[in-house]
Amino acid sequence: MSASAPLDGLMVLEVSSFIAAPLGGLTLAQLGADVIRVDPVGGGADLGRWPLAPSGTSLYWTGLNKGKRSVTLNFGDAEGRRLLRDLLAASGPGGGIVLTNAGQDWLGYAELARVRPDLIHLQIQGHRDGRTAVDYTVNAATGFPLITGPAGLDGPVNHVLPAWDVACGLYAAVGLLAAERRRARTGAGGAVTLALAEVALAVAGHLGFLAEAQVTGTDRPRIGNHLYGGLARDFATADGERVMVVVLTRRHLADLGAATGLAGTFGELERLLGADFGQDGDRYRHREVLTALLEPWFAGRTLAEVERGLADTSVLWSRYRRFSDLAADGTLTASPLLAEIVQPGVGRLLAPGSPLVMDGTTGPRPAPALGADTGAVLTGLLGLSAGDVQTLAERGIVGGPVPIPPDGGLMRDGGPGAPAG
Amino acid sequence: MSASAPLDGLMVLEVSSFIAAPLGGLTLAQLGADVIRVDPVGGGADLGRWPLAPSGTSLYWTGLNKGKRSVTLNFGDAEGRRLLRDLLAASGPGGGIVLTNAGQDWLGYAELARVRPDLIHLQIQGHRDGRTAVDYTVNAATGFPLITGPAGLDGPVNHVLPAWDVACGLYAAVGLLAAERRRARTGAGGAVTLALAEVALAVAGHLGFLAEAQVTGTDRPRIGNHLYGGLARDFATADGERVMVVVLTRRHLADLGAATGLAGTFGELERLLGADFGQDGDRYRHREVLTALLEPWFAGRTLAEVERGLADTSVLWSRYRRFSDLAADGTLTASPLLAEIVQPGVGRLLAPGSPLVMDGTTGPRPAPALGADTGAVLTGLLGLSAGDVQTLAERGIVGGPVPIPPDGGLMRDGGPGAPAG
């Protein structure tokens, strides 16, 4: 007997765009929740976000909406807005849950709780006071860009990974599950708000960055690829590769010294400097000399030789790879995290399921085409007839499936994620 | 009547170190769970991680363990290990939950489920197959460092924010809540595993990076502080500040054009280039000319003048700040996210609560001193007497509170987080 999905029976209406809110919904969908993303007819501002498939389909949108259902409603029309409220009212005991980063009053807690007094409503916003912000402005405001990048560099280095959006989306999933747990016990829903700027500030605080600034009044220096308070850096190999090497413990350093033939040198150096390389702080203080001693070992070896040299040691290390390496070197094919899906507008590709490996979860499912489930959801949840939906579509109150663009050079298939109509 | 905490009644035994597992526990603790961090006597490998307070107390450890209880047991002794199992057995209906990144068999699901058949056990590991990895090696392996940083740069740029650890910790919180939801409904616990490397791969997939590499076979270029597929970059101001400016929509660009007096120029340029700056793609393709046109407006203005010029527009922007700016400019004091705590070993400082704002949550609580709750937890949960605990401590089976180091120039206080004994 197979286990039920962890979030079996949970239904979430997601009115979202860009990363954080969609990632929150995706996280729940990949654990078994029925997540219905509701967009305005024609799609939201994120529908065409890069990267794109050759067909023009957004690999970003499809990546963030895997395994959800898609409904499009005319938000500019009172009847379209009423349909959203009707869906909320009809969403059953595991429903009554809204996840949104939209700021309109009619989508707010106060309005929607009139339909479902037990509503759980999670509102993602830029700042707690409602001012807008996005990952890149929040990142600038928080302090990381000015200590990221090479030591000699002037000016900020932005991250490419939108880390705050990612953290915000995952916090949103936590918040909805925590609120639903309480509702299951007490019957009471409630409003949850989550500001992107506060996610960044909270994480910076939890990791000690804010405390350090308060306690010392200064900033940690920009130290390139070194690890603050430790010994870790990238090294170039003889064949033009780069590897990242991380020493977190005394044992790591002993193993690295043995593997590189530098154990005696490290020991003598400790004595000369009056240092204890068993301590984080001393490894960090002397990081330039230690890494300078290590450089020739890496520079004189190919990646394969480095790999052989560090095998069977405790040393933490990895080759730097490009995304194209991951696709070309078999990493994606070999990973049990990924499975092939047939994505409307894209074709066959390997996509990740949830990194949470637990009974009752399944592999990745494709994202729907925009609006593909409008008919099925309105008939299934609201009891409308196919003719009713057709009339609503003709009147422009709801959208239908958009045409699927031709595949971008990949094989096309009417797989499980293909549009219904 | 005040609402119960969202995670009221939940008890988690956390056997953890470094960031991911502690952040998972912290996330639950800040929503009302009773999280007991159990460390080996003397502390784990993360006890002294930088940044440090002048007293030597880790601002990293205290930041990641706020609001938990701390118990120390001798993991090298069978009796110490048995006490952990006894705590698990005694942890009640909201307990039976273990969160760990330790790899020892005696802390694994199979062993501990013998004590609690309804055990929920979340194991964080480097790779799914058990090989070790840390944030910095995972980041190198995943592709981001080689497309981060200035366009002309050779070699990787590591992130300073350990984004994968953060995402992993938040996924862990999601996984525990999802598993506990199912247990509440079916009675069945289970094992959850979560690999740091798969967190990175999943997020890279969800955001479209892996799909792009598969579909196009190429990598996106290294574009410095530009936003891929959009128009966003940093600009220098006349007074030596930097600001990040983000244009995501047609309206943002129109507002930016109006504010900078460049609306006409943008329009004429669109005509000359045959471009449509209402489209993400065209804004991105022409990003160098658009930002070059904008540069003088920022370079000719102070930050205050930029602020006035962009006020009342939809343009998304922020000043780049340093962590020390946040501490000095009143940001931390003004934020409702942060509140003053008295942290043993550190003193008074502003620390963040949960960014999830919801009924029944409270502000931040200090981290315990290592082992500070050993006596209280063993007497409270296991029914041992104070004398029993004393004997265990004398025999080295359990640890006691470690001495609190003198404060690092900050005021000392026997506040709520001060050790019990």
PDB file of C-alpha atoms in Angstrom, chain A residues 3-10 19 23 26-27 30-31 49-51 54 59-60 63-64 66 128 132 134 136-137 140-150 153-158 160-164 166-167 170-171 173-175 177-182 185 191-194 198-199 201-215 217 219-220 225 227-229 234 242 244 246 248 280-281 284-285 316-324 326-327 332 335-338 346 349-350 352-353 355-360 410, chain B residues 3-10 19 23 26-27 30-31 49-51 54 59-60 63-64 66 128 132 134 136-137 140-150 153-158 160-164 166-167 170-171 173-175 177-182 185 191-194 198-199 201-215 217 219-220 225 227-229 234 242 244 246 248 280-281 284-285 316-324 326-327 332 335-338 346 349-350 352-353 355-360 410:
ATOM      1  CA  ALA A   3       1.397   6.197   1.472  1.00  0.00           C
ATOM      2  CA  SER A   4      -0.807   9.187   0.868  1.00  0.00           C
ATOM      3  CA  ALA A   5       0.982  12.309  -0.267  1.00  0.00           C
ATOM      4  CA  PRO A   6       2.093  14.419   2.697  1.00  0.00           C
ATOM      5  CA  LEU A   7      -0.155  17.287   1.641  1.00  0.00           C
ATOM      6  CA  ASP A   8      -3.005  15.169   0.358  1.00  0.00           C
ATOM      7  CA  GLY A   9      -6.263  17.103   0.526  1.00  0.00           C
ATOM      8  CA  LEU A  10      -4.693  20.538   0.737  1.00  0.00           C
ATOM      9  CA  ILE A  19       9.365  33.863  -8.114  1.00  0.00           C
ATOM     10  CA  LEU A  23       7.879  28.884  -5.599  1.00  0.00           C
ATOM     11  CA  LEU A  26       5.339  24.797  -6.227  1.00  0.00           C
ATOM     12  CA  THR A  27       6.887  23.575  -2.992  1.00  0.00           C
ATOM     13  CA  GLN A  30       5.391  18.858  -5.182  1.00  0.00           C
ATOM     14  CA  LEU A  31       4.355  17.427  -1.805  1.00  0.00           C
ATOM     15  CA  ARG A  49      10.219  36.068 -18.287  1.00  0.00           C
ATOM     16  CA  TRP A  50      13.565  34.845 -19.528  1.00  0.00           C
ATOM     17  CA  PRO A  51      15.041  32.302 -20.035  1.00  0.00           C
ATOM     18  CA  PRO A  54      13.057  28.756 -28.816  1.00  0.00           C
ATOM     19  CA  LEU A  59      11.381  28.283 -19.002  1.00  0.00           C
ATOM     20  CA  TYR A  60      11.118  30.370 -15.853  1.00  0.00           C
ATOM     21  CA  GLY A  63       9.788  25.832 -14.093  1.00  0.00           C
ATOM     22  CA  LEU A  64       7.991  27.600 -11.265  1.00  0.00           C
ATOM     23  CA  LYS A  66       5.130  22.601 -12.396  1.00  0.00           C
ATOM     24  CA  ARG A 128       5.841  45.239   5.660  1.00  0.00           C
ATOM     25  CA  THR A 132       7.240  47.498  -3.355  1.00  0.00           C
ATOM     26  CA  VAL A 134      12.133  43.040  -5.585  1.00  0.00           C
ATOM     27  CA  TYR A 136      17.572  42.889  -6.602  1.00  0.00           C
ATOM     28  CA  THR A 137      16.651  46.003  -4.645  1.00  0.00           C
ATOM     29  CA  ALA A 140      21.308  45.950  -2.604  1.00  0.00           C
ATOM     30  CA  ALA A 141      19.762  47.262   0.591  1.00  0.00           C
ATOM     31  CA  THR A 142      20.946  44.415   2.769  1.00  0.00           C
ATOM     32  CA  GLY A 143      24.706  44.458   2.514  1.00  0.00           C
ATOM     33  CA  PHE A 144      25.854  41.375   0.609  1.00  0.00           C
ATOM     34  CA  PRO A 145      26.780  42.916  -2.786  1.00  0.00           C
ATOM     35  CA  LEU A 146      29.429  45.177  -1.287  1.00  0.00           C
ATOM     36  CA  ILE A 147      31.294  42.255   0.298  1.00  0.00           C
ATOM     37  CA  THR A 148      30.915  39.841  -2.616  1.00  0.00           C
ATOM     38  CA  GLY A 149      33.532  39.433  -5.342  1.00  0.00           C
ATOM     39  CA  PRO A 150      37.271  39.912  -5.739  1.00  0.00           C
ATOM     40  CA  LEU A 153      36.970  45.258  -6.849  1.00  0.00           C
ATOM     41  CA  ASP A 154      35.164  48.557  -6.449  1.00  0.00           C
ATOM     42  CA  GLY A 155      31.392  48.620  -6.397  1.00  0.00           C
ATOM     43  CA  PRO A 156      28.742  46.021  -5.744  1.00  0.00           C
ATOM     44  CA  VAL A 157      28.432  42.496  -7.118  1.00  0.00           C
ATOM     45  CA  ASN A 158      24.829  41.416  -7.533  1.00  0.00           C
ATOM     46  CA  VAL A 160      22.595  35.885 -10.125  1.00  0.00           C
ATOM     47  CA  LEU A 161      20.632  33.482  -7.968  1.00  0.00           C
ATOM     48  CA  PRO A 162      17.649  35.452  -6.651  1.00  0.00           C
ATOM     49  CA  ALA A 163      18.284  34.076  -3.188  1.00  0.00           C
ATOM     50  CA  TRP A 164      15.796  36.299  -1.360  1.00  0.00           C
ATOM     51  CA  VAL A 166      13.857  31.704  -3.088  1.00  0.00           C
ATOM     52  CA  ALA A 167      13.995  32.075   0.685  1.00  0.00           C
ATOM     53  CA  LEU A 170      10.098  28.690   1.063  1.00  0.00           C
ATOM     54  CA  TYR A 171       9.131  30.779   4.094  1.00  0.00           C
ATOM     55  CA  ALA A 173       5.340  27.397   2.283  1.00  0.00           C
ATOM     56  CA  VAL A 174       6.332  27.149   5.946  1.00  0.00           C
ATOM     57  CA  GLY A 175       3.848  29.863   6.897  1.00  0.00           C
ATOM     58  CA  LEU A 177       1.655  24.826   6.654  1.00  0.00           C
ATOM     59  CA  ALA A 178       2.048  26.330  10.109  1.00  0.00           C
ATOM     60  CA  ALA A 179      -1.229  28.231   9.759  1.00  0.00           C
ATOM     61  CA  GLU A 180      -3.019  25.167   8.416  1.00  0.00           C
ATOM     62  CA  ARG A 181      -1.725  23.105  11.319  1.00  0.00           C
ATOM     63  CA  ARG A 182      -3.253  25.569  13.747  1.00  0.00           C
ATOM     64  CA  ARG A 185      -6.494  22.121  15.713  1.00  0.00           C
ATOM     65  CA  ALA A 191      -3.731  36.443   7.860  1.00  0.00           C
ATOM     66  CA  VAL A 192      -0.034  35.862   7.384  1.00  0.00           C
ATOM     67  CA  THR A 193       2.163  38.527   5.881  1.00  0.00           C
ATOM     68  CA  LEU A 194       5.673  38.052   4.648  1.00  0.00           C
ATOM     69  CA  GLU A 198      12.258  41.189   6.069  1.00  0.00           C
ATOM     70  CA  VAL A 199      13.206  37.769   4.751  1.00  0.00           C
ATOM     71  CA  LEU A 201      16.968  41.043   7.091  1.00  0.00           C
ATOM     72  CA  ALA A 202      15.949  37.978   9.104  1.00  0.00           C
ATOM     73  CA  VAL A 203      18.390  35.699   7.319  1.00  0.00           C
ATOM     74  CA  ALA A 204      21.189  38.250   7.624  1.00  0.00           C
ATOM     75  CA  GLY A 205      20.384  38.396  11.314  1.00  0.00           C
ATOM     76  CA  HIS A 206      20.155  34.649  11.826  1.00  0.00           C
ATOM     77  CA  LEU A 207      23.577  34.181  10.206  1.00  0.00           C
ATOM     78  CA  GLY A 208      25.233  36.769  12.433  1.00  0.00           C
ATOM     79  CA  PHE A 209      25.820  39.535   9.871  1.00  0.00           C
ATOM     80  CA  LEU A 210      23.627  42.053  11.699  1.00  0.00           C
ATOM     81  CA  ALA A 211      24.990  41.120  15.095  1.00  0.00           C
ATOM     82  CA  GLU A 212      28.544  41.504  13.827  1.00  0.00           C
ATOM     83  CA  ALA A 213      27.792  45.005  12.539  1.00  0.00           C
ATOM     84  CA  GLN A 214      26.148  45.940  15.835  1.00  0.00           C
ATOM     85  CA  VAL A 215      28.810  44.469  18.077  1.00  0.00           C
ATOM     86  CA  GLY A 217      30.522  48.604  14.285  1.00  0.00           C
ATOM     87  CA  ASP A 219      31.965  45.375   8.150  1.00  0.00           C
ATOM     88  CA  ARG A 220      33.701  42.179   7.355  1.00  0.00           C
ATOM     89  CA  ASN A 225      36.435  33.490  -2.766  1.00  0.00           C
ATOM     90  CA  LEU A 227      35.534  31.804   3.444  1.00  0.00           C
ATOM     91  CA  TYR A 228      35.204  34.243   6.319  1.00  0.00           C
ATOM     92  CA  GLY A 229      36.567  32.714   9.492  1.00  0.00           C
ATOM     93  CA  ASP A 234      39.122  28.179  -5.389  1.00  0.00           C
ATOM     94  CA  ARG A 242      38.756  25.438 -11.165  1.00  0.00           C
ATOM     95  CA  MET A 244      36.624  24.870  -4.651  1.00  0.00           C
ATOM     96  CA  VAL A 246      36.856  23.803   1.936  1.00  0.00           C
ATOM     97  CA  LEU A 248      36.254  23.280   8.205  1.00  0.00           C
ATOM     98  CA  ASP A 280      39.209  28.328  12.573  1.00  0.00           C
ATOM     99  CA  GLY A 281      40.599  31.728  13.411  1.00  0.00           C
ATOM    100  CA  TYR A 284      41.602  32.214   8.478  1.00  0.00           C
ATOM    101  CA  ARG A 285      44.266  34.679   9.585  1.00  0.00           C
ATOM    102  CA  LEU A 316      35.495  18.909   0.929  1.00  0.00           C
ATOM    103  CA  TRP A 317      35.944  19.988  -2.650  1.00  0.00           C
ATOM    104  CA  SER A 318      34.180  20.322  -5.966  1.00  0.00           C
ATOM    105  CA  ARG A 319      34.907  21.245  -9.526  1.00  0.00           C
ATOM    106  CA  TYR A 320      33.268  24.471 -10.680  1.00  0.00           C
ATOM    107  CA  ARG A 321      30.791  23.592 -13.364  1.00  0.00           C
ATOM    108  CA  ARG A 322      28.653  25.526 -15.792  1.00  0.00           C
ATOM    109  CA  PHE A 323      24.962  24.825 -16.213  1.00  0.00           C
ATOM    110  CA  SER A 324      25.806  23.504 -19.656  1.00  0.00           C
ATOM    111  CA  LEU A 326      25.454  19.716 -15.881  1.00  0.00           C
ATOM    112  CA  ALA A 327      23.339  19.137 -18.962  1.00  0.00           C
ATOM    113  CA  LEU A 332      21.103  15.630 -14.771  1.00  0.00           C
ATOM    114  CA  SER A 335      20.272  12.445 -10.652  1.00  0.00           C
ATOM    115  CA  PRO A 336      17.310  10.726  -8.999  1.00  0.00           C
ATOM    116  CA  LEU A 337      15.948  14.199  -8.320  1.00  0.00           C
ATOM    117  CA  LEU A 338      15.172  14.815 -11.973  1.00  0.00           C
ATOM    118  CA  VAL A 346       9.072  23.222 -24.571  1.00  0.00           C
ATOM    119  CA  LEU A 349      13.272  17.844 -20.689  1.00  0.00           C
ATOM    120  CA  LEU A 350      14.614  16.762 -17.328  1.00  0.00           C
ATOM    121  CA  PRO A 352      13.422  18.406 -10.701  1.00  0.00           C
ATOM    122  CA  GLY A 353      10.896  17.069  -8.248  1.00  0.00           C
ATOM    123  CA  PRO A 355      14.361  17.676  -2.887  1.00  0.00           C
ATOM    124  CA  LEU A 356      12.336  16.448   0.092  1.00  0.00           C
ATOM    125  CA  VAL A 357      12.487  12.684  -0.368  1.00  0.00           C
ATOM    126  CA  MET A 358       9.618  11.079   1.506  1.00  0.00           C
ATOM    127  CA  ASP A 359       6.897   8.491   1.051  1.00  0.00           C
ATOM    128  CA  GLY A 360       3.968   9.508  -1.077  1.00  0.00           C
ATOM    129  CA  LEU A 410      12.550  19.387 -28.995  1.00  0.00           C
TER     130      LEU A 410
ATOM    131  CA  ALA B   3      -4.158  33.078  19.611  1.00  0.00           C
ATOM    132  CA  SER B   4      -2.080  30.020  20.303  1.00  0.00           C
ATOM    133  CA  ALA B   5       1.265  29.899  18.550  1.00  0.00           C
ATOM    134  CA  PRO B   6       0.973  28.268  15.142  1.00  0.00           C
ATOM    135  CA  LEU B   7       3.256  25.433  16.177  1.00  0.00           C
ATOM    136  CA  ASP B   8       2.046  25.151  19.739  1.00  0.00           C
ATOM    137  CA  GLY B   9       2.658  21.659  21.073  1.00  0.00           C
ATOM    138  CA  LEU B  10       5.249  20.676  18.506  1.00  0.00           C
ATOM    139  CA  ILE B  19      23.509  26.348   9.118  1.00  0.00           C
ATOM    140  CA  LEU B  23      17.979  27.209  10.561  1.00  0.00           C
ATOM    141  CA  LEU B  26      15.013  28.049  14.298  1.00  0.00           C
ATOM    142  CA  THR B  27      12.270  28.565  11.745  1.00  0.00           C
ATOM    143  CA  GLN B  30      10.109  31.142  15.986  1.00  0.00           C
ATOM    144  CA  LEU B  31       6.604  29.898  15.175  1.00  0.00           C
ATOM    145  CA  ARG B  49      32.146  29.722  13.925  1.00  0.00           C
ATOM    146  CA  TRP B  50      32.796  33.303  12.917  1.00  0.00           C
ATOM    147  CA  PRO B  51      31.637  36.024  13.249  1.00  0.00           C
ATOM    148  CA  PRO B  54      34.664  40.185  21.449  1.00  0.00           C
ATOM    149  CA  LEU B  59      27.367  35.373  16.696  1.00  0.00           C
ATOM    150  CA  TYR B  60      26.637  32.729  14.103  1.00  0.00           C
ATOM    151  CA  GLY B  63      21.971  33.724  15.724  1.00  0.00           C
ATOM    152  CA  LEU B  64      20.937  30.295  14.484  1.00  0.00           C
ATOM    153  CA  LYS B  66      17.599  31.644  19.134  1.00  0.00           C
ATOM    154  CA  ARG B 128      21.502  11.714  -1.546  1.00  0.00           C
ATOM    155  CA  THR B 132      29.481  14.976   2.148  1.00  0.00           C
ATOM    156  CA  VAL B 134      28.831  21.939   1.998  1.00  0.00           C
ATOM    157  CA  TYR B 136      30.498  26.280  -0.996  1.00  0.00           C
ATOM    158  CA  THR B 137      31.200  23.028  -2.827  1.00  0.00           C
ATOM    159  CA  ALA B 140      30.698  25.549  -7.219  1.00  0.00           C
ATOM    160  CA  ALA B 141      29.152  22.409  -8.668  1.00  0.00           C
ATOM    161  CA  THR B 142      25.902  24.038  -9.670  1.00  0.00           C
ATOM    162  CA  GLY B 143      26.857  26.769 -12.094  1.00  0.00           C
ATOM    163  CA  PHE B 144      26.221  30.130 -10.451  1.00  0.00           C
ATOM    164  CA  PRO B 145      29.788  31.251  -9.601  1.00  0.00           C
ATOM    165  CA  LEU B 146      30.904  31.216 -13.239  1.00  0.00           C
ATOM    166  CA  ILE B 147      28.134  33.608 -14.315  1.00  0.00           C
ATOM    167  CA  THR B 148      28.332  35.902 -11.292  1.00  0.00           C
ATOM    168  CA  GLY B 149      30.417  39.065 -11.225  1.00  0.00           C
ATOM    169  CA  PRO B 150      31.783  41.598 -13.699  1.00  0.00           C
ATOM    170  CA  LEU B 153      36.268  38.717 -14.947  1.00  0.00           C
ATOM    171  CA  ASP B 154      37.943  35.355 -15.287  1.00  0.00           C
ATOM    172  CA  GLY B 155      37.191  32.623 -12.791  1.00  0.00           C
ATOM    173  CA  PRO B 156      34.389  32.008 -10.346  1.00  0.00           C
ATOM    174  CA  VAL B 157      32.758  34.394  -7.887  1.00  0.00           C
ATOM    175  CA  ASN B 158      31.556  32.644  -4.758  1.00  0.00           C
ATOM    176  CA  VAL B 160      28.957  35.326   0.567  1.00  0.00           C
ATOM    177  CA  LEU B 161      25.401  34.481   1.529  1.00  0.00           C
ATOM    178  CA  PRO B 162      25.305  30.697   1.955  1.00  0.00           C
ATOM    179  CA  ALA B 163      22.111  30.576  -0.067  1.00  0.00           C
ATOM    180  CA  TRP B 164      21.939  26.776  -0.398  1.00  0.00           C
ATOM    181  CA  VAL B 166      19.480  28.784   3.831  1.00  0.00           C
ATOM    182  CA  ALA B 167      17.204  27.167   1.255  1.00  0.00           C
ATOM    183  CA  LEU B 170      13.772  26.240   5.017  1.00  0.00           C
ATOM    184  CA  TYR B 171      13.004  23.119   2.967  1.00  0.00           C
ATOM    185  CA  ALA B 173      11.072  23.139   8.009  1.00  0.00           C
ATOM    186  CA  VAL B 174       8.610  22.533   5.173  1.00  0.00           C
ATOM    187  CA  GLY B 175       9.384  18.810   5.186  1.00  0.00           C
ATOM    188  CA  LEU B 177       5.554  20.299   8.836  1.00  0.00           C
ATOM    189  CA  ALA B 178       4.344  18.317   5.834  1.00  0.00           C
ATOM    190  CA  ALA B 179       5.268  15.041   7.517  1.00  0.00           C
ATOM    191  CA  GLU B 180       3.651  16.100  10.769  1.00  0.00           C
ATOM    192  CA  ARG B 181       0.482  17.059   8.913  1.00  0.00           C
ATOM    193  CA  ARG B 182       0.273  13.562   7.493  1.00  0.00           C
ATOM    194  CA  ARG B 185      -4.142  12.515   9.859  1.00  0.00           C
ATOM    195  CA  ALA B 191      11.860   9.223   7.091  1.00  0.00           C
ATOM    196  CA  VAL B 192      12.510  12.371   5.119  1.00  0.00           C
ATOM    197  CA  THR B 193      15.864  12.948   3.502  1.00  0.00           C
ATOM    198  CA  LEU B 194      17.066  16.209   2.069  1.00  0.00           C
ATOM    199  CA  GLU B 198      19.653  18.464  -4.534  1.00  0.00           C
ATOM    200  CA  VAL B 199      18.312  21.649  -2.989  1.00  0.00           C
ATOM    201  CA  LEU B 201      19.800  21.471  -8.294  1.00  0.00           C
ATOM    202  CA  ALA B 202      16.063  21.731  -7.626  1.00  0.00           C
ATOM    203  CA  VAL B 203      16.155  25.498  -7.261  1.00  0.00           C
ATOM    204  CA  ALA B 204      18.317  25.874 -10.374  1.00  0.00           C
ATOM    205  CA  GLY B 205      15.750  23.754 -12.170  1.00  0.00           C
ATOM    206  CA  HIS B 206      12.709  25.569 -10.831  1.00  0.00           C
ATOM    207  CA  LEU B 207      14.172  28.903 -11.956  1.00  0.00           C
ATOM    208  CA  GLY B 208      14.826  27.674 -15.492  1.00  0.00           C
ATOM    209  CA  PHE B 209      18.627  27.499 -15.406  1.00  0.00           C
ATOM    210  CA  LEU B 210      18.735  23.744 -16.052  1.00  0.00           C
ATOM    211  CA  ALA B 211      16.037  23.891 -18.709  1.00  0.00           C
ATOM    212  CA  GLU B 212      17.896  26.668 -20.494  1.00  0.00           C
ATOM    213  CA  ALA B 213      21.087  24.629 -20.583  1.00  0.00           C
ATOM    214  CA  GLN B 214      19.195  21.589 -21.866  1.00  0.00           C
ATOM    215  CA  VAL B 215      17.161  23.432 -24.471  1.00  0.00           C
ATOM    216  CA  GLY B 217      23.000  23.747 -24.944  1.00  0.00           C
ATOM    217  CA  ASP B 219      25.159  29.108 -20.871  1.00  0.00           C
ATOM    218  CA  ARG B 220      23.781  32.506 -20.255  1.00  0.00           C
ATOM    219  CA  ASN B 225      25.062  43.563 -12.413  1.00  0.00           C
ATOM    220  CA  LEU B 227      19.458  41.428 -14.951  1.00  0.00           C
ATOM    221  CA  TYR B 228      19.178  38.628 -17.474  1.00  0.00           C
ATOM    222  CA  GLY B 229      16.210  39.214 -19.755  1.00  0.00           C
ATOM    223  CA  ASP B 234      23.606  49.616 -10.521  1.00  0.00           C
ATOM    224  CA  ARG B 242      25.528  53.269  -5.615  1.00  0.00           C
ATOM    225  CA  MET B 244      20.278  49.478  -7.949  1.00  0.00           C
ATOM    226  CA  VAL B 246      15.108  47.645 -11.747  1.00  0.00           C
ATOM    227  CA  LEU B 248      10.361  45.004 -14.985  1.00  0.00           C
ATOM    228  CA  ASP B 280      11.554  42.396 -21.694  1.00  0.00           C
ATOM    229  CA  GLY B 281      13.673  41.056 -24.521  1.00  0.00           C
ATOM    230  CA  TYR B 284      17.561  43.450 -22.344  1.00  0.00           C
ATOM    231  CA  ARG B 285      19.097  43.433 -25.831  1.00  0.00           C
ATOM    232  CA  LEU B 316      12.046  49.946  -8.256  1.00  0.00           C
ATOM    233  CA  TRP B 317      15.328  51.048  -6.778  1.00  0.00           C
ATOM    234  CA  SER B 318      17.469  50.940  -3.665  1.00  0.00           C
ATOM    235  CA  ARG B 319      20.670  52.332  -2.338  1.00  0.00           C
ATOM    236  CA  TYR B 320      23.420  49.765  -1.787  1.00  0.00           C
ATOM    237  CA  ARG B 321      24.119  49.595   1.896  1.00  0.00           C
ATOM    238  CA  ARG B 322      26.709  47.928   4.084  1.00  0.00           C
ATOM    239  CA  PHE B 323      25.754  45.897   7.134  1.00  0.00           C
ATOM    240  CA  SER B 324      27.326  48.630   9.216  1.00  0.00           C
ATOM    241  CA  LEU B 326      22.018  49.091   8.638  1.00  0.00           C
ATOM    242  CA  ALA B 327      23.276  49.156  12.193  1.00  0.00           C
ATOM    243  CA  LEU B 332      17.493  47.957  12.539  1.00  0.00           C
ATOM    244  CA  SER B 335      12.278  47.590  11.817  1.00  0.00           C
ATOM    245  CA  PRO B 336       9.356  45.834  13.498  1.00  0.00           C
ATOM    246  CA  LEU B 337      11.074  42.571  12.619  1.00  0.00           C
ATOM    247  CA  LEU B 338      13.817  43.118  15.164  1.00  0.00           C
ATOM    248  CA  VAL B 346      27.090  38.915  23.717  1.00  0.00           C
ATOM    249  CA  LEU B 349      21.499  43.479  20.611  1.00  0.00           C
ATOM    250  CA  LEU B 350      18.729  43.724  18.066  1.00  0.00           C
ATOM    251  CA  PRO B 352      15.151  39.281  14.132  1.00  0.00           C
ATOM    252  CA  GLY B 353      12.026  37.314  14.859  1.00  0.00           C
ATOM    253  CA  PRO B 355       9.525  37.252   8.949  1.00  0.00           C
ATOM    254  CA  LEU B 356       6.225  35.354   8.975  1.00  0.00           C
ATOM    255  CA  VAL B 357       3.916  37.841  10.660  1.00  0.00           C
ATOM    256  CA  MET B 358       0.921  35.998  12.099  1.00  0.00           C
ATOM    257  CA  ASP B 359      -1.145  35.786  15.255  1.00  0.00           C
ATOM    258  CA  GLY B 360       0.411  33.974  18.142  1.00  0.00           C
ATOM    259  CA  LEU B 410      28.066  45.277  25.776  1.00  0.00           C
TER     260      LEU B 410
END
